[in-house]
Amino acid sequence: MQDDTYFEEILNKYRADPYDYIDILTAHTGLIRFSVNDNESVAGPSGEWHHIAGSLLYELERERNRKKVFSASNGVIASLEKHFEGKFVEAGEKLMTIRHPLKKREIIDSILRHVLSIFPAPERAKYFFCLDIQSKIEKYGQRAVSIKPGDELFTMSLMKRDTPIYYEGEPGIIHSVYFSSGDNIDQGTAMIGVCPQDKLSMIQKIIERVKAEWN
Amino acid sequence: MELAELSPALVQQAVGDGKLWRAASFPARAVTDILRYGAPVGSRIIYSPAAQRCMDIARQQIVAAESAGRSFASGTVFVAGELSGGKGRFRRSWYAPAGGLWLVTVLVNTLLPESAALYSLAAGVACCETVRHYGIAARIKWVNDILAGGRKLAGILVESMRGPRYGEEYILLGIGLNVNNCDFPPELTNQAGSMAQFMGGPLDLRQVGARLLADLAWNIGLLHFVEAKQLAGLGPVAGSMHPLLKSWRHLSDTLGRRVRFGFNAIANPQFAAQALDIDQTGALVMRLDDGSTITENSGEIVYE
């Protein structure tokens, strides 16, 4: 009952405002030159391999090294800290917020992230499931594969260096897989969502509700 | 000359021999510092006449040391006379009979992620330098395959692991170099080659091993040296290239060529492109046929 109320609240939130608000923060110190304005539409990466950069958001210059920062998603500039234009800023300073319209799939993922235990990518690299997990997924399907802390989960491949990645988090089944083998995954990006067995039926109910309500 | 006689003293001798030509590119003080940073490489060498895989031995020894409450010495090298179960990436088999140089160097990773990402390239540059030291015009195929005359002379497999007790991260640099082994399985005859084939006769395997570890010591030392300089605010100015990447570029066989790229490029090539350059992280920058560029920091290429 308590869970139902909690998820009703979450669903109401997405009904009222089906957007994600993405804050863009500076990766390091530097001098700012904005390339966008308030209310301007921005595009995310495109191309078959997502290799064509999105809209240029700003340039950050440090020690004569000018870094261009591009939008990682489509949307509209909802707020812009224009007073930073031409100024030197610290690392982690919020420069703007992008309002990104959520698709049905993203709404489901977004809601599930409230309940699933999310395992993020530790570094920007390519990942693939370790052989044991991969063969179980192929044989039984991902939702039949249970994992617990300490289990070898992925192999992280960066510059031809392979590193085993061990699972840390709640024990459960692999409910959602957010990446494809061979994709470049940014540090901190959600890779899998793990669901405790006892929450599985509730999660299924949420997915069905969202699918029924959103076009 | 037996490979069993490969010793830290021989490595040190090879390091000393290389000082002069290293000094042609770096100030004397920097050469001393770089070699000091790289000194652990080859400071302990464990030889097995035959083994299944050196990687497995290294992992077992790390686990055994930590389980016994001891730390594992960074720079330890495991070398085998021959391997019965040599493997490359994706469990591709690696033919490793007697006469080749099959070794794994274990390093405790004390580098920042930006520098640690260059371990694979450092191993490739070291291996290429060693082969070229003998007058063979070897070059590097991204990331770190060593080719001469279109044939693969050496392959490198880099893995890492966490120590079970202390959580230390260990980098395992596996290098397989065809030195005196000249017979290859039929499927590799046109693809693989050995140093002896190019030199017209066998080489002193012990000396090649010492040279390789000396070159590895230099290039690993270079990673630490540059990182220390950067942390002290004395490193290369922003926008200029890391000296290791400069070496890689100089030795590259890849830049300018048509390639097929894939995470597993042999089994599942993803796209064809022209290799343009490597960026500051060692990632390969390629131009696709539609004119757009793509940068990949992991995966492999085959030449078209």
XYZ file of C-alpha atoms in Angstrom:
519
model
C 0.000 0.000 0.000
C 2.825 2.324 0.976
C 4.662 1.393 -2.264
C 1.512 2.027 -4.329
C 1.173 5.529 -2.885
C 4.850 6.212 -3.492
C 4.636 5.188 -7.154
C 1.390 7.058 -7.670
C 3.295 10.166 -6.569
C 6.101 9.430 -9.008
C 3.637 8.827 -11.853
C 1.849 12.071 -11.057
C 5.139 13.907 -11.227
C 5.787 12.639 -14.777
C 2.172 13.301 -15.806
C 2.497 16.922 -14.718
C 5.973 17.461 -16.127
C 7.185 14.825 -18.612
C 10.655 16.305 -18.892
C 14.090 15.597 -17.581
C 16.131 18.582 -16.412
C 19.797 18.089 -17.167
C 22.219 20.386 -15.376
C 25.401 21.138 -17.298
C 28.362 21.619 -14.958
C 31.943 22.591 -15.764
C 34.339 19.634 -15.784
C 37.235 21.837 -14.679
C 38.192 25.457 -14.129
C 38.445 27.797 -17.093
C 37.187 30.760 -19.064
C 33.621 30.413 -20.380
C 32.279 31.342 -23.833
C 28.651 30.353 -24.339
C 27.426 29.160 -27.723
C 23.700 28.985 -26.892
C 20.981 31.315 -25.610
C 17.998 30.902 -23.306
C 15.095 28.942 -24.852
C 17.247 27.780 -27.748
C 16.706 24.207 -28.979
C 19.705 21.913 -28.840
C 20.330 18.552 -30.479
C 22.005 15.462 -29.092
C 24.612 13.322 -30.856
C 23.625 11.743 -34.162
C 24.962 9.425 -36.832
C 24.949 5.648 -36.986
C 27.640 5.428 -34.302
C 26.490 8.518 -32.404
C 29.786 10.001 -33.507
C 28.428 13.336 -34.802
C 28.512 15.679 -31.839
C 25.381 17.410 -30.572
C 24.919 21.198 -30.431
C 27.890 23.175 -29.176
C 26.942 24.434 -25.709
C 30.028 26.322 -24.605
C 33.794 26.511 -24.805
C 35.971 26.220 -21.722
C 39.503 27.573 -22.016
C 42.267 26.637 -19.619
C 45.949 27.348 -20.191
C 45.375 28.127 -23.907
C 43.627 24.784 -24.284
C 40.093 25.403 -25.554
C 37.645 22.571 -24.921
C 34.343 22.476 -26.794
C 31.430 20.978 -24.874
C 28.524 19.545 -26.841
C 25.028 18.601 -25.806
C 24.555 14.931 -24.998
C 20.770 15.099 -25.429
C 18.101 17.034 -27.301
C 15.918 19.638 -25.620
C 15.637 23.325 -24.884
C 17.898 25.569 -22.796
C 15.677 26.109 -19.770
C 18.049 28.342 -17.854
C 21.396 29.841 -18.694
C 23.860 31.417 -16.265
C 24.701 34.162 -18.773
C 26.575 36.185 -16.130
C 29.457 33.685 -16.463
C 30.087 34.761 -20.087
C 33.780 35.630 -20.472
C 34.442 34.863 -16.804
C 36.720 32.350 -15.119
C 34.716 29.627 -13.349
C 35.516 26.851 -10.915
C 35.064 23.122 -11.640
C 31.525 21.870 -10.996
C 29.871 25.260 -11.627
C 26.350 24.987 -13.063
C 26.189 26.753 -16.429
C 22.781 25.825 -17.774
C 19.891 23.402 -17.587
C 18.535 21.542 -20.602
C 14.859 20.586 -20.551
C 14.714 17.255 -22.309
C 11.296 15.854 -23.392
C 10.995 12.280 -22.141
C 9.855 9.435 -24.377
C 7.777 6.589 -22.972
C 10.866 4.359 -22.738
C 12.762 7.091 -20.885
C 9.880 7.608 -18.464
C 9.864 3.904 -17.658
C 13.637 3.935 -17.214
C 13.472 7.057 -15.129
C 10.819 5.601 -12.815
C 12.651 2.303 -12.571
C 15.773 4.129 -11.452
C 13.888 5.048 -8.289
C 13.464 1.382 -7.415
C 16.275 -0.506 -9.119
C 19.805 -0.663 -7.808
C 21.751 1.098 -10.563
C 25.287 0.052 -11.411
C 27.204 2.903 -13.107
C 30.209 2.717 -15.426
C 33.370 3.335 -13.387
C 35.299 4.865 -16.321
C 34.658 5.929 -19.911
C 35.329 2.685 -21.770
C 33.706 -0.170 -23.627
C 32.086 -2.906 -21.558
C 30.859 -6.411 -22.043
C 29.377 -8.913 -19.653
C 31.880 -11.414 -18.300
C 31.638 -14.784 -20.042
C 29.808 -16.505 -17.206
C 27.066 -13.859 -16.982
C 26.838 -13.537 -20.776
C 26.288 -17.265 -21.235
C 23.595 -17.263 -18.501
C 21.838 -14.306 -20.161
C 21.948 -16.048 -23.551
C 20.655 -19.306 -22.070
C 18.003 -18.127 -19.620
C 17.407 -14.402 -20.325
C 18.696 -11.487 -18.229
C 15.821 -11.539 -15.738
C 16.737 -15.064 -14.729
C 20.282 -14.056 -13.815
C 20.877 -13.308 -10.143
C 23.883 -11.343 -8.974
C 25.260 -10.438 -5.582
C 28.054 -8.153 -4.338
C 31.491 -9.444 -5.305
C 30.332 -11.298 -8.431
C 32.385 -10.611 -11.540
C 29.986 -8.729 -13.783
C 31.719 -6.952 -16.657
C 34.989 -6.731 -18.448
C 35.933 -3.111 -18.973
C 38.044 -2.565 -22.063
C 40.022 0.629 -22.430
C 42.946 0.978 -24.826
C 43.058 -2.820 -25.125
C 43.387 -3.213 -21.354
C 40.780 -5.561 -19.966
C 39.726 -5.097 -16.355
C 37.203 -7.259 -14.518
C 34.467 -5.217 -12.822
C 32.795 -6.668 -9.758
C 29.219 -5.983 -8.739
C 28.597 -3.785 -5.723
C 25.037 -3.155 -4.630
C 21.872 -4.926 -3.600
C 21.594 -8.593 -4.556
C 18.910 -9.292 -7.139
C 18.220 -10.091 -10.755
C 19.425 -8.126 -13.762
C 16.226 -6.305 -14.657
C 17.407 -3.654 -17.110
C 20.465 -3.432 -19.321
C 21.185 0.127 -20.462
C 24.209 -0.444 -22.683
C 25.296 -2.471 -25.708
C 28.591 -4.314 -25.926
C 31.002 -2.243 -27.945
C 29.440 1.151 -27.198
C 31.601 3.802 -25.580
C 30.078 4.316 -22.145
C 30.765 7.533 -20.236
C 31.851 7.397 -16.617
C 28.830 7.350 -14.316
C 26.364 6.212 -16.996
C 23.882 3.616 -15.708
C 24.778 0.200 -17.110
C 22.331 -2.167 -15.473
C 19.448 -1.945 -13.025
C 19.213 -4.736 -10.474
C 15.918 -5.647 -8.873
C 15.456 -7.575 -5.620
C 13.285 -10.640 -6.328
C 10.484 -9.463 -4.008
C 10.014 -6.176 -5.935
C 9.732 -7.763 -9.373
C 5.932 -7.989 -9.586
C 5.515 -4.399 -8.402
C 7.966 -3.169 -11.057
C 6.089 -5.052 -13.757
C 2.904 -3.330 -12.625
C 4.541 0.090 -12.945
C 5.789 -0.655 -16.455
C 2.307 -1.718 -17.547
C 0.772 1.431 -16.067
C 3.215 3.690 -17.891
C 2.759 1.828 -21.180
C -1.003 2.178 -20.881
C -0.947 5.884 -19.971
C 1.710 7.361 -22.274
C 1.482 7.456 -26.033
C 72.476 -18.619 -23.947
C 69.483 -19.831 -21.986
C 66.419 -17.722 -21.351
C 66.592 -19.052 -17.792
C 69.615 -16.788 -17.348
C 67.575 -13.631 -17.951
C 68.245 -11.684 -14.771
C 67.685 -8.237 -13.211
C 71.413 -7.591 -13.653
C 71.142 -8.158 -17.403
C 68.152 -5.820 -17.535
C 70.136 -3.147 -15.711
C 72.979 -3.596 -18.158
C 70.559 -3.110 -21.058
C 69.129 -0.036 -19.330
C 72.660 1.385 -19.044
C 73.392 0.605 -22.701
C 70.298 2.515 -23.770
C 71.065 5.649 -21.766
C 73.136 7.283 -24.454
C 70.562 7.211 -27.234
C 67.769 8.113 -24.815
C 69.809 11.194 -23.914
C 69.548 12.310 -27.542
C 65.857 13.084 -26.941
C 65.768 14.022 -23.252
C 67.983 16.089 -20.922
C 70.371 13.957 -18.827
C 68.494 14.774 -15.626
C 65.204 13.659 -17.146
C 66.791 10.402 -18.371
C 67.945 9.654 -14.817
C 64.518 10.448 -13.389
C 62.636 8.401 -15.996
C 64.862 5.381 -15.424
C 64.426 5.751 -11.674
C 60.632 5.670 -12.096
C 60.914 2.634 -14.372
C 63.504 0.799 -12.250
C 61.086 -1.742 -10.710
C 60.431 -3.293 -14.134
C 62.457 -6.501 -14.303
C 63.843 -6.135 -10.786
C 62.509 -9.634 -10.050
C 62.290 -12.295 -12.752
C 60.664 -15.690 -12.298
C 61.352 -18.239 -15.020
C 59.398 -21.369 -15.896
C 60.696 -23.715 -18.620
C 57.098 -24.425 -19.681
C 53.762 -23.098 -18.518
C 50.181 -22.993 -19.627
C 49.846 -19.200 -19.372
C 52.101 -16.651 -17.644
C 48.978 -14.561 -16.895
C 47.588 -17.392 -14.780
C 50.866 -17.843 -12.896
C 51.020 -14.107 -12.201
C 47.449 -14.046 -10.874
C 48.079 -17.073 -8.660
C 51.270 -15.538 -7.254
C 49.545 -12.228 -6.507
C 46.715 -13.999 -4.714
C 49.166 -16.210 -2.819
C 51.284 -13.248 -1.699
C 48.340 -11.171 -0.529
C 46.667 -14.156 1.135
C 49.868 -14.703 3.095
C 49.766 -11.077 4.245
C 52.614 -9.976 1.973
C 52.588 -7.271 -0.660
C 53.456 -8.260 -4.208
C 56.541 -6.653 -5.733
C 55.717 -4.262 -8.557
C 57.829 -4.915 -11.642
C 57.983 -8.686 -11.151
C 58.316 -10.493 -14.478
C 57.097 -14.014 -15.174
C 58.787 -15.532 -18.205
C 58.264 -18.957 -19.728
C 60.254 -20.988 -22.239
C 57.033 -22.054 -23.932
C 53.294 -21.823 -23.345
C 50.766 -24.568 -23.910
C 47.656 -22.416 -23.477
C 48.653 -18.949 -24.692
C 45.646 -16.717 -25.298
C 45.036 -13.304 -26.784
C 41.927 -11.162 -26.500
C 38.549 -12.846 -26.963
C 40.308 -16.091 -26.037
C 42.034 -16.222 -29.399
C 44.773 -18.825 -29.161
C 48.370 -17.601 -29.200
C 50.972 -19.996 -30.573
C 53.910 -19.869 -28.157
C 56.516 -22.582 -28.729
C 60.109 -22.650 -27.480
C 62.272 -19.959 -29.066
C 59.897 -17.046 -28.469
C 59.782 -14.596 -25.629
C 56.644 -15.071 -23.534
C 56.381 -12.921 -20.460
C 54.096 -11.022 -18.134
C 55.196 -7.953 -16.198
C 53.146 -7.141 -13.114
C 52.890 -3.491 -12.106
C 51.058 -2.037 -9.153
C 48.974 0.730 -10.678
C 49.904 3.969 -8.965
C 49.100 6.176 -11.954
C 46.129 8.491 -12.348
C 43.503 7.177 -14.808
C 44.674 9.538 -17.589
C 48.189 8.088 -17.417
C 47.122 4.511 -16.687
C 45.136 4.512 -19.934
C 48.500 4.631 -21.721
C 49.922 1.359 -20.308
C 48.887 -0.527 -23.464
C 50.583 1.992 -25.728
C 53.708 2.026 -23.535
C 54.025 -1.752 -23.888
C 53.601 -1.452 -27.656
C 56.197 1.290 -28.008
C 58.672 -0.668 -25.840
C 58.214 -3.823 -27.870
C 58.578 -1.967 -31.163
C 61.728 -0.200 -29.957
C 63.255 -3.542 -28.987
C 62.622 -5.074 -32.383
C 63.952 -1.970 -34.156
C 67.061 -2.091 -31.949
C 67.994 -5.175 -34.001
C 67.587 -3.312 -37.272
C 64.159 -4.691 -38.160
C 61.810 -2.002 -39.515
C 58.986 -2.823 -37.109
C 55.965 -0.570 -36.729
C 52.903 -0.476 -34.469
C 49.366 -1.220 -35.524
C 46.894 0.498 -33.184
C 46.669 -0.310 -30.317
C 49.887 -2.250 -29.864
C 50.425 -5.026 -32.390
C 53.975 -5.091 -33.710
C 54.315 -5.684 -37.434
C 57.248 -5.943 -39.810
C 56.844 -6.493 -43.518
C 53.107 -6.917 -42.958
C 53.654 -9.816 -40.540
C 52.865 -9.817 -36.851
C 55.984 -10.213 -34.729
C 54.486 -9.513 -31.334
C 51.164 -9.301 -29.568
C 50.352 -7.670 -26.274
C 47.581 -8.493 -23.846
C 46.965 -6.137 -20.939
C 44.744 -7.174 -18.072
C 44.240 -5.842 -14.603
C 43.049 -7.338 -11.356
C 42.366 -6.321 -7.774
C 44.364 -7.972 -5.022
C 41.980 -10.066 -2.914
C 43.179 -8.787 0.441
C 44.501 -5.258 0.071
C 42.478 -4.201 -2.965
C 45.624 -3.097 -4.795
C 45.158 -2.763 -8.564
C 47.681 -4.774 -10.552
C 48.371 -4.257 -14.246
C 49.458 -7.412 -16.049
C 51.338 -6.626 -19.247
C 51.538 -9.805 -21.294
C 53.970 -9.704 -24.207
C 54.530 -12.431 -26.754
C 57.428 -11.787 -29.127
C 58.376 -14.198 -31.907
C 62.171 -14.266 -31.692
C 63.681 -17.595 -32.804
C 60.471 -19.533 -33.384
C 60.153 -19.679 -37.167
C 57.548 -22.391 -37.722
C 53.916 -21.317 -37.486
C 50.680 -23.216 -37.911
C 49.462 -23.166 -41.548
C 46.730 -20.596 -40.806
C 49.366 -18.153 -39.485
C 52.112 -18.758 -42.040
C 51.267 -15.658 -44.075
C 50.418 -13.478 -41.094
C 53.097 -14.148 -38.480
C 56.830 -13.653 -38.565
C 59.771 -13.847 -36.219
C 62.838 -11.736 -35.599
C 65.104 -14.617 -36.637
C 63.436 -14.733 -40.058
C 64.237 -11.079 -40.608
C 67.749 -11.368 -39.176
C 68.627 -14.506 -41.090
C 69.541 -16.463 -37.978
C 68.805 -16.985 -34.286
C 69.247 -14.293 -31.672
C 70.353 -14.473 -28.058
C 66.921 -14.788 -26.457
C 68.292 -13.710 -23.095
C 69.624 -10.455 -24.558
C 66.387 -9.759 -26.423
C 64.506 -10.274 -23.146
C 66.812 -7.894 -21.286
C 66.477 -5.281 -24.043
C 62.681 -5.601 -24.016
C 62.475 -5.145 -20.247
C 64.853 -2.175 -20.421
C 62.657 -0.539 -23.070
C 59.568 -1.331 -21.014
C 61.220 0.200 -17.941
C 61.870 3.372 -19.922
C 58.352 3.739 -21.283
C 56.651 2.912 -17.981
C 59.053 5.320 -16.269
C 58.066 7.944 -18.830
C 54.393 7.663 -17.807
C 55.303 8.304 -14.177
C 57.776 11.053 -15.031
C 55.320 13.033 -17.162
C 52.545 12.607 -14.610
C 54.809 13.843 -11.819
C 55.811 16.852 -13.937
C 52.186 17.634 -14.735
C 51.169 17.401 -11.081
C 53.995 19.764 -10.207
C 52.796 22.166 -12.906
C 55.948 21.540 -14.926
C 54.522 19.152 -17.498
C 54.053 19.597 -21.230
C 52.017 22.734 -21.937
C 48.358 22.171 -22.697
C 47.815 21.097 -26.275
C 51.265 19.575 -26.714
C 51.536 15.827 -27.025
C 52.669 13.385 -24.343
C 56.174 12.138 -25.282
C 54.941 8.541 -25.224
C 52.256 9.422 -27.769
C 54.882 11.178 -29.880
C 56.914 7.952 -29.892
C 53.831 5.943 -30.785
C 53.011 8.287 -33.658
C 56.572 8.092 -34.931
C 56.397 4.275 -34.922
C 52.835 4.002 -36.208
C 51.929 1.711 -39.071
C 48.282 2.762 -38.864
C 47.942 6.488 -39.459
C 46.787 7.318 -42.963
C 45.611 3.767 -43.708
C 42.175 2.360 -44.516
C 40.972 0.230 -41.627
C 37.981 -1.748 -40.495
C 37.136 -1.032 -36.880
C 35.274 -3.179 -34.376
C 35.266 -4.091 -30.729
C 36.195 -7.481 -32.142
C 37.216 -6.398 -35.629
C 37.870 -9.904 -36.897
C 34.548 -11.447 -35.885
C 32.381 -8.356 -36.061
C 33.772 -5.317 -37.924
C 31.542 -2.277 -37.390
C 32.699 0.213 -40.010
C 35.419 1.081 -42.499
C 37.324 4.337 -42.198
C 40.621 6.087 -42.723
C 42.865 6.328 -39.660
C 43.800 9.987 -39.215
C 45.616 10.351 -35.911
C 45.619 9.497 -32.222
C 44.353 12.020 -29.701
C 45.787 13.011 -26.307
C 44.382 9.847 -24.723
C 45.778 7.495 -27.372
C 42.329 7.030 -28.898
C 42.244 6.487 -32.660
C 40.684 9.271 -34.723
C 39.176 8.016 -37.989
C 37.341 9.569 -40.917
C 34.238 7.710 -42.037
C 33.218 7.515 -45.679
C 30.575 10.230 -45.167
C 33.339 12.662 -44.163
C 32.536 12.722 -40.441
C 35.138 11.741 -37.875
C 34.882 9.241 -35.049
C 37.232 8.688 -32.127
C 37.519 5.267 -30.495
C 39.446 4.532 -27.332
C 38.851 0.826 -27.273
C 38.468 -1.908 -29.820
C 40.735 -3.009 -32.627
C 41.376 -2.550 -36.310
C 42.248 -4.664 -39.288
C 43.759 -3.181 -42.411
C 41.752 -3.193 -45.637
